[in-house]
mmCIF file of N, CA and C in Angstrom:
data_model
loop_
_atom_site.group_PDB
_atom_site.id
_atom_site.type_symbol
_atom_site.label_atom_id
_atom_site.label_comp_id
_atom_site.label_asym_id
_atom_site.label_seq_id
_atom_site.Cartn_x
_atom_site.Cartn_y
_atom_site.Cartn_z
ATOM 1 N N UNK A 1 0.841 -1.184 0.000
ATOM 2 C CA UNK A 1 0.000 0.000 0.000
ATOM 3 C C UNK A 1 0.884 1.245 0.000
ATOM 4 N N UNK A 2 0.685 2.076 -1.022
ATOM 5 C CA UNK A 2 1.504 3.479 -1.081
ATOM 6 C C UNK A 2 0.900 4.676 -0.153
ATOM 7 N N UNK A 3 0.038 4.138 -0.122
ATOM 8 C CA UNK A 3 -0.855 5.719 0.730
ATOM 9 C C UNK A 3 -1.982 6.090 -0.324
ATOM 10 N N UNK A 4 -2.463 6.937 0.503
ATOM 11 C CA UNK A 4 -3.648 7.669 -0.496
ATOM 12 C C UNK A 4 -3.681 8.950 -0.391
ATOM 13 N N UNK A 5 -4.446 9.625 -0.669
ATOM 14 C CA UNK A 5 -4.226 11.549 -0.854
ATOM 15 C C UNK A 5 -5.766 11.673 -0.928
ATOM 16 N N UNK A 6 -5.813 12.579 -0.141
ATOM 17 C CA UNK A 6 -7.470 13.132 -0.060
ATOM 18 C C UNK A 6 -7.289 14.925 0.816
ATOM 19 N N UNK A 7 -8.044 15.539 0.248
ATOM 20 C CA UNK A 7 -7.750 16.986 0.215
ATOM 21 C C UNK A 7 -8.360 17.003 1.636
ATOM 22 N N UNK A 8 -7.711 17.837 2.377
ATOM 23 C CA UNK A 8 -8.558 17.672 3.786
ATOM 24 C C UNK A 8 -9.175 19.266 4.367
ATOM 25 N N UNK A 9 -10.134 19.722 5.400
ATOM 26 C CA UNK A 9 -10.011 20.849 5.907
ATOM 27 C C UNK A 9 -9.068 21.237 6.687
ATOM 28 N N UNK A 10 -9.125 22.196 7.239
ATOM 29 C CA UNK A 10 -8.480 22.641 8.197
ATOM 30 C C UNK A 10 -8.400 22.021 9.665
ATOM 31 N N UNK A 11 -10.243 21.545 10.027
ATOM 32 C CA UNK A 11 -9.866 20.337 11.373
ATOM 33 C C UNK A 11 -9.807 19.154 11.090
ATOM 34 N N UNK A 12 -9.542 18.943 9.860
ATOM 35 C CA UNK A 12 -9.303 17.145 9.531
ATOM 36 C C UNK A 12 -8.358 17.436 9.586
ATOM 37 N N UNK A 13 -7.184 18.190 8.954
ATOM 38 C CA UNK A 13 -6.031 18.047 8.937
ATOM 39 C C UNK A 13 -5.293 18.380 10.378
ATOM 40 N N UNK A 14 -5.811 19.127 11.334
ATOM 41 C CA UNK A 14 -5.609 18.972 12.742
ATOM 42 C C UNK A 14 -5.980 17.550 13.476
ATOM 43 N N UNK A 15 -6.992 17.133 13.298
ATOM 44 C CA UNK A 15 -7.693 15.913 13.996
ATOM 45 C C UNK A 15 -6.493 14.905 13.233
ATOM 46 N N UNK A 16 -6.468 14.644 12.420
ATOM 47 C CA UNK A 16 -5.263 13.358 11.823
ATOM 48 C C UNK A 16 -4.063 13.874 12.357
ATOM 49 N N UNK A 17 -3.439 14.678 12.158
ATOM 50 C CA UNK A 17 -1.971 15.248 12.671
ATOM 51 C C UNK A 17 -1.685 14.739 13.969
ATOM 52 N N UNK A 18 -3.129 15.160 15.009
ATOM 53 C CA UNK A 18 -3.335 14.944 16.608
ATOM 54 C C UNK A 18 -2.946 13.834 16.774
ATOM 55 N N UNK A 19 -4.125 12.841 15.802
ATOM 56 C CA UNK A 19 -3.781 11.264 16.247
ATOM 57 C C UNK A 19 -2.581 10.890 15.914
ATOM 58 N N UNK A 20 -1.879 11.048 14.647
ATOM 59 C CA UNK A 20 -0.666 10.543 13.673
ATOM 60 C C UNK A 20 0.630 10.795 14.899
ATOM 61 N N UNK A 21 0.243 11.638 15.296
ATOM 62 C CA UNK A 21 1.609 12.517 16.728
ATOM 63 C C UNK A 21 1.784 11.167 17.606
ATOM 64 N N UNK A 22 0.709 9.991 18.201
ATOM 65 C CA UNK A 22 0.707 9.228 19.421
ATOM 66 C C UNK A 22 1.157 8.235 18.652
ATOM 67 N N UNK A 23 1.188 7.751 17.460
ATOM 68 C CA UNK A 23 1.541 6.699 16.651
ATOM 69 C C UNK A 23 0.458 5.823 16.917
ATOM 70 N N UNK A 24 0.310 4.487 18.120
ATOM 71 C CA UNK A 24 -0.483 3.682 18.148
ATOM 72 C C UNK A 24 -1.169 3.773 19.270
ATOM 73 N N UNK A 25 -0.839 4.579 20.070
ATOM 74 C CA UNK A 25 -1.440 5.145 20.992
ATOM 75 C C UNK A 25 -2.897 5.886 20.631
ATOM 76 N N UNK A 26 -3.517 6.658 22.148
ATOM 77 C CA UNK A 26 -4.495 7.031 21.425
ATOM 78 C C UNK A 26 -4.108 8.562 22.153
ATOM 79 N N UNK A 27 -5.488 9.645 21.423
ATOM 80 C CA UNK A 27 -6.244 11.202 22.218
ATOM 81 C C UNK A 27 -7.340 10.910 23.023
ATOM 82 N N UNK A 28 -6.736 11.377 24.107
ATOM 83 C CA UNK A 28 -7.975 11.624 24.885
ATOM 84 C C UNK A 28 -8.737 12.115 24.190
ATOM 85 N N UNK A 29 -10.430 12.160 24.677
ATOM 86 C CA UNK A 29 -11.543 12.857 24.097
ATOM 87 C C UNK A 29 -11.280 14.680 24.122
ATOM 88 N N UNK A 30 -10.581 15.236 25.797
ATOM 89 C CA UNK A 30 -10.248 16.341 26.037
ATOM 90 C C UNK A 30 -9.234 17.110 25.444
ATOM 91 N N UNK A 31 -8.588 15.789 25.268
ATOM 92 C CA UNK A 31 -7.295 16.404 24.183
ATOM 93 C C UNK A 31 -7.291 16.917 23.159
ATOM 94 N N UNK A 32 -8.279 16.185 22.043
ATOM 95 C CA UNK A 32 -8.736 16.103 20.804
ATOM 96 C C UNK A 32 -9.414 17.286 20.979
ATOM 97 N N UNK A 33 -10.036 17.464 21.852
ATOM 98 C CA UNK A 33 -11.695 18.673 21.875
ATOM 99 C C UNK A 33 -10.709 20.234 21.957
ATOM 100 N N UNK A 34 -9.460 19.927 22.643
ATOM 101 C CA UNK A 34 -8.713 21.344 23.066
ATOM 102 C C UNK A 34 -8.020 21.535 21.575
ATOM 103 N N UNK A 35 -7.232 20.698 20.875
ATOM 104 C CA UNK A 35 -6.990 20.315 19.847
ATOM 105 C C UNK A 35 -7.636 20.963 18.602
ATOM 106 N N UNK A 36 -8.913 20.991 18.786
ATOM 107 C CA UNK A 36 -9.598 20.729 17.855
ATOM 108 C C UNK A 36 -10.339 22.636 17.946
ATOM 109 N N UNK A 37 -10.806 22.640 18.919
ATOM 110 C CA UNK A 37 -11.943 23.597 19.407
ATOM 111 C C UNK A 37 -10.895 24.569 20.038
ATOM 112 N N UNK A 38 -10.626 24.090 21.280
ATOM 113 C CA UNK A 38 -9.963 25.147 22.255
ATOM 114 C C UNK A 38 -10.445 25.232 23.390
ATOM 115 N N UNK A 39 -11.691 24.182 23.990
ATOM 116 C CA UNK A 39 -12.468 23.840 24.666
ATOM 117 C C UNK A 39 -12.461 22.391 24.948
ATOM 118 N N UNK A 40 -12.978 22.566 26.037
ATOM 119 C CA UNK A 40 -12.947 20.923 26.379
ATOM 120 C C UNK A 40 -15.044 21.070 26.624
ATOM 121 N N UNK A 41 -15.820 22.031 26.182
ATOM 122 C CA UNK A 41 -17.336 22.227 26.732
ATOM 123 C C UNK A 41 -18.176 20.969 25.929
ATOM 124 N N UNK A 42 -19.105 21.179 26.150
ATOM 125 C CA UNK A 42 -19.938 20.529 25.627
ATOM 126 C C UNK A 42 -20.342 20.667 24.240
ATOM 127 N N UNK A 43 -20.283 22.053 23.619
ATOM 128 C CA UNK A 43 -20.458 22.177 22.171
ATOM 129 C C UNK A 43 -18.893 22.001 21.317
ATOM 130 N N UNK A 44 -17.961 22.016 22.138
ATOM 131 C CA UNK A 44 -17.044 21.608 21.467
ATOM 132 C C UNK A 44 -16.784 20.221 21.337
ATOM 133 N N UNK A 45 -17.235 18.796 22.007
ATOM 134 C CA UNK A 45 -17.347 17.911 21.864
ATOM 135 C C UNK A 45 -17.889 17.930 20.607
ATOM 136 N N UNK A 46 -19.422 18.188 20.512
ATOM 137 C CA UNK A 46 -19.957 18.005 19.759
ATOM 138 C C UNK A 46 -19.805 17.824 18.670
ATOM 139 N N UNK A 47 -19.345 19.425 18.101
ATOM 140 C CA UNK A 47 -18.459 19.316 17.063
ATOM 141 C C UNK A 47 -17.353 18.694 16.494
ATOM 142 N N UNK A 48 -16.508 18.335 17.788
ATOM 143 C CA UNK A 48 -15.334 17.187 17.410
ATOM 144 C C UNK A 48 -16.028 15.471 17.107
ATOM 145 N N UNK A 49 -17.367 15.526 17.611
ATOM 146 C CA UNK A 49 -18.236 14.450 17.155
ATOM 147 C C UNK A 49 -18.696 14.320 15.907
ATOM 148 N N UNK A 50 -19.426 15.822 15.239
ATOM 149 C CA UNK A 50 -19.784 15.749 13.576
ATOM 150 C C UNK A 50 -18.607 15.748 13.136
ATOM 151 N N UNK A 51 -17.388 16.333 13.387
ATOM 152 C CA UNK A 51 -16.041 16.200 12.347
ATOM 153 C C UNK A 51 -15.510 14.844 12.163
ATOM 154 N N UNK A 52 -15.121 13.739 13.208
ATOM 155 C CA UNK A 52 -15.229 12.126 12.902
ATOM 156 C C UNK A 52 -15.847 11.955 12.359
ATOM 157 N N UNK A 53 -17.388 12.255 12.169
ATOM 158 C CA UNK A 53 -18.101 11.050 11.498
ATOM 159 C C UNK A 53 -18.542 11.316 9.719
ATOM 160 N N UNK A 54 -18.354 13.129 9.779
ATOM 161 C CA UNK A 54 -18.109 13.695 8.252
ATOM 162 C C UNK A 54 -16.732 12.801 7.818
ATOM 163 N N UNK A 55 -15.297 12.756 8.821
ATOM 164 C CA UNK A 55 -14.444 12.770 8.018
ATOM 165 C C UNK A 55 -14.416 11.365 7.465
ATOM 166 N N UNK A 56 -14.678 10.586 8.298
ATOM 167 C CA UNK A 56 -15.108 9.198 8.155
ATOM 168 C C UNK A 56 -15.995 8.612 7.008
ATOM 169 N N UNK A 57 -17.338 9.354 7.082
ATOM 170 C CA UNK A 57 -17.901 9.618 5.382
ATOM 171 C C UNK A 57 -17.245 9.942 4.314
ATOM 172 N N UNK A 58 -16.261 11.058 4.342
ATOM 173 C CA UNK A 58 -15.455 11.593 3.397
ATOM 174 C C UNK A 58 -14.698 10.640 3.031
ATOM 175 N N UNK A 59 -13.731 10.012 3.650
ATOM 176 C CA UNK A 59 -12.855 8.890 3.098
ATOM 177 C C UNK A 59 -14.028 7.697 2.342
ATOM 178 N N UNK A 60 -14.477 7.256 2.856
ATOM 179 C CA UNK A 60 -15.370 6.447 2.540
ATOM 180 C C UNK A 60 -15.559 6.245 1.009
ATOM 181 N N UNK A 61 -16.266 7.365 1.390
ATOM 182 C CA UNK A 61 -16.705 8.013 -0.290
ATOM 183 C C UNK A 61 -15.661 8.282 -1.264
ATOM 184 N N UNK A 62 -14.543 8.796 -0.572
ATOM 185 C CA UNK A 62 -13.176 9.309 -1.836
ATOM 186 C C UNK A 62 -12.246 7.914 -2.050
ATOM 187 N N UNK A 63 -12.029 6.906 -0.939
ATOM 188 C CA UNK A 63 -11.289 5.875 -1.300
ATOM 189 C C UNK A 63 -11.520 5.021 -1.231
ATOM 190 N N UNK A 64 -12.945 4.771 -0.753
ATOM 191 C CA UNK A 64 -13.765 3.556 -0.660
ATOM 192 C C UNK A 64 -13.818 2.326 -0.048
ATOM 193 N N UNK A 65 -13.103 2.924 1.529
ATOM 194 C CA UNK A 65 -13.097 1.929 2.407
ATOM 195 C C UNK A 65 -13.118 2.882 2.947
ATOM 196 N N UNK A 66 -13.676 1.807 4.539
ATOM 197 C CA UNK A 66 -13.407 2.079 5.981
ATOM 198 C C UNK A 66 -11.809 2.828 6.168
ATOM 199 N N UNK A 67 -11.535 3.473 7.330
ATOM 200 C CA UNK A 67 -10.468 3.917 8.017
ATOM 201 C C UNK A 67 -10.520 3.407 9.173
ATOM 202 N N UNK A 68 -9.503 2.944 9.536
ATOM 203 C CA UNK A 68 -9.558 2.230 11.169
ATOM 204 C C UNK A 68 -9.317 3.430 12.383
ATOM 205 N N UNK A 69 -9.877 4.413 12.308
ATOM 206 C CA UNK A 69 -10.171 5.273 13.341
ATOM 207 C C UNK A 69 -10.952 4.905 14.310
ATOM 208 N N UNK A 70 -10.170 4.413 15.644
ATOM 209 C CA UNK A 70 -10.927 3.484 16.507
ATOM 210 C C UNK A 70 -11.549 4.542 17.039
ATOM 211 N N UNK A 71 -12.907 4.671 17.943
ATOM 212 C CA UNK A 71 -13.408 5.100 19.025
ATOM 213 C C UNK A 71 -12.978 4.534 20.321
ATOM 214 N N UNK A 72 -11.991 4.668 21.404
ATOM 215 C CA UNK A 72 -12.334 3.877 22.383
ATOM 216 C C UNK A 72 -12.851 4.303 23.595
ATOM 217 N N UNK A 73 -14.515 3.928 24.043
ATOM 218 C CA UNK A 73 -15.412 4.272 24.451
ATOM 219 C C UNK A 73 -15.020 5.017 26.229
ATOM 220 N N UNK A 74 -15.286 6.170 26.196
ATOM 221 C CA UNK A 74 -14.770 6.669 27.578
ATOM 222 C C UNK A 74 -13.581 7.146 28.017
ATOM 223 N N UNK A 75 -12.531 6.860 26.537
ATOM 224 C CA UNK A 75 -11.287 7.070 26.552
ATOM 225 C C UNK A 75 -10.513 8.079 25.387
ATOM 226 N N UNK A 76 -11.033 8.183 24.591
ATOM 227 C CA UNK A 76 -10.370 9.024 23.068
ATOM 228 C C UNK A 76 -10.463 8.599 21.882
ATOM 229 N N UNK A 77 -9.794 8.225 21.034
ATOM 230 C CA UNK A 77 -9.944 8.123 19.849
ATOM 231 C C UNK A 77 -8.428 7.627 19.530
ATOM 232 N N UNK A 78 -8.109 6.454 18.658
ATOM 233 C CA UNK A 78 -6.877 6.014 17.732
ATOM 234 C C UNK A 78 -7.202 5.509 16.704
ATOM 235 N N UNK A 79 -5.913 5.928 15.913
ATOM 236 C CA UNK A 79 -5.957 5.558 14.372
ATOM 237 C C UNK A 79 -4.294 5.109 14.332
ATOM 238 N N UNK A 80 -4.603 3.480 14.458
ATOM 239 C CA UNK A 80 -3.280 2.828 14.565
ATOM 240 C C UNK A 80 -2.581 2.347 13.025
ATOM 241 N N UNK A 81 -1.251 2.672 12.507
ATOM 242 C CA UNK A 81 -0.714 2.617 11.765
ATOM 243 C C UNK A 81 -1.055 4.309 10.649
ATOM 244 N N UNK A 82 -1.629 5.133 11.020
ATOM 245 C CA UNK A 82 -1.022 6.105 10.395
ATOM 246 C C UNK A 82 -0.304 6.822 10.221
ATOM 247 N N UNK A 83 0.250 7.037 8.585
ATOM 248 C CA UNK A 83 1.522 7.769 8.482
ATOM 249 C C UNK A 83 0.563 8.959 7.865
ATOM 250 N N UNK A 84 1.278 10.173 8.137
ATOM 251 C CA UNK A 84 0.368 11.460 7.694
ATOM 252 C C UNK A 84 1.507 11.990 6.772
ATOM 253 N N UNK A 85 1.304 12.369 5.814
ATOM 254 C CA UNK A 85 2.508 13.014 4.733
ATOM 255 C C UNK A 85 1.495 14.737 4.606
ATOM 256 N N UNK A 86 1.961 15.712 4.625
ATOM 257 C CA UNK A 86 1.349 16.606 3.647
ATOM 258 C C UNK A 86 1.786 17.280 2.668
ATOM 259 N N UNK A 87 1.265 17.184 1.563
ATOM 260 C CA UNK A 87 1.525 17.609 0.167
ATOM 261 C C UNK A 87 1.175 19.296 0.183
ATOM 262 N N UNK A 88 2.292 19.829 -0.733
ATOM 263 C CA UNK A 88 1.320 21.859 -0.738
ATOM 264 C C UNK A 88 1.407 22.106 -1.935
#
């Protein structure tokens, strides 16, 4: 597998960077939300909630599989074995 390329926003490309940083490790939920938002509140969850599950659609749709972006429940979020390259 060479990789793939998919144009990202501005908090996808924060949210992947975040995870890509722990390697196989994971983000806390708070981490991600400060990360992400600048907040750890409740509407900033939120939003770090529609941005997974858009970005998750997005790949989907552009490369046509799943992404193994784990949820782990009560704990954060990992995405084990990603390498993040960015292209300009």
């Amino acid at each position: 597998d060479t990789g793939y390329e998919i144009t990202l926003t501005g908090k996808e490309y924060v949210l992947l960077k975040t995870l890509a940083e722990v390697g196989d490790g994971y983000v806390s939920r708070q981490d991600l939300s400060m990360a992400l938002c600048g907040s750890c509140d409740l509407n900033a969850e939120k939003a770090m909630n529609v941005l997974i599950s858009r970005l998750r659609r997005k790949i989907k749709v552009e490369l046509g599989r799943e992404i193994p972006l784990k949820t782990l429940r009560s704990h954060g979020y990992s995405f084990p074995g990603l390498q993040f390259v960015v292209h300009h």
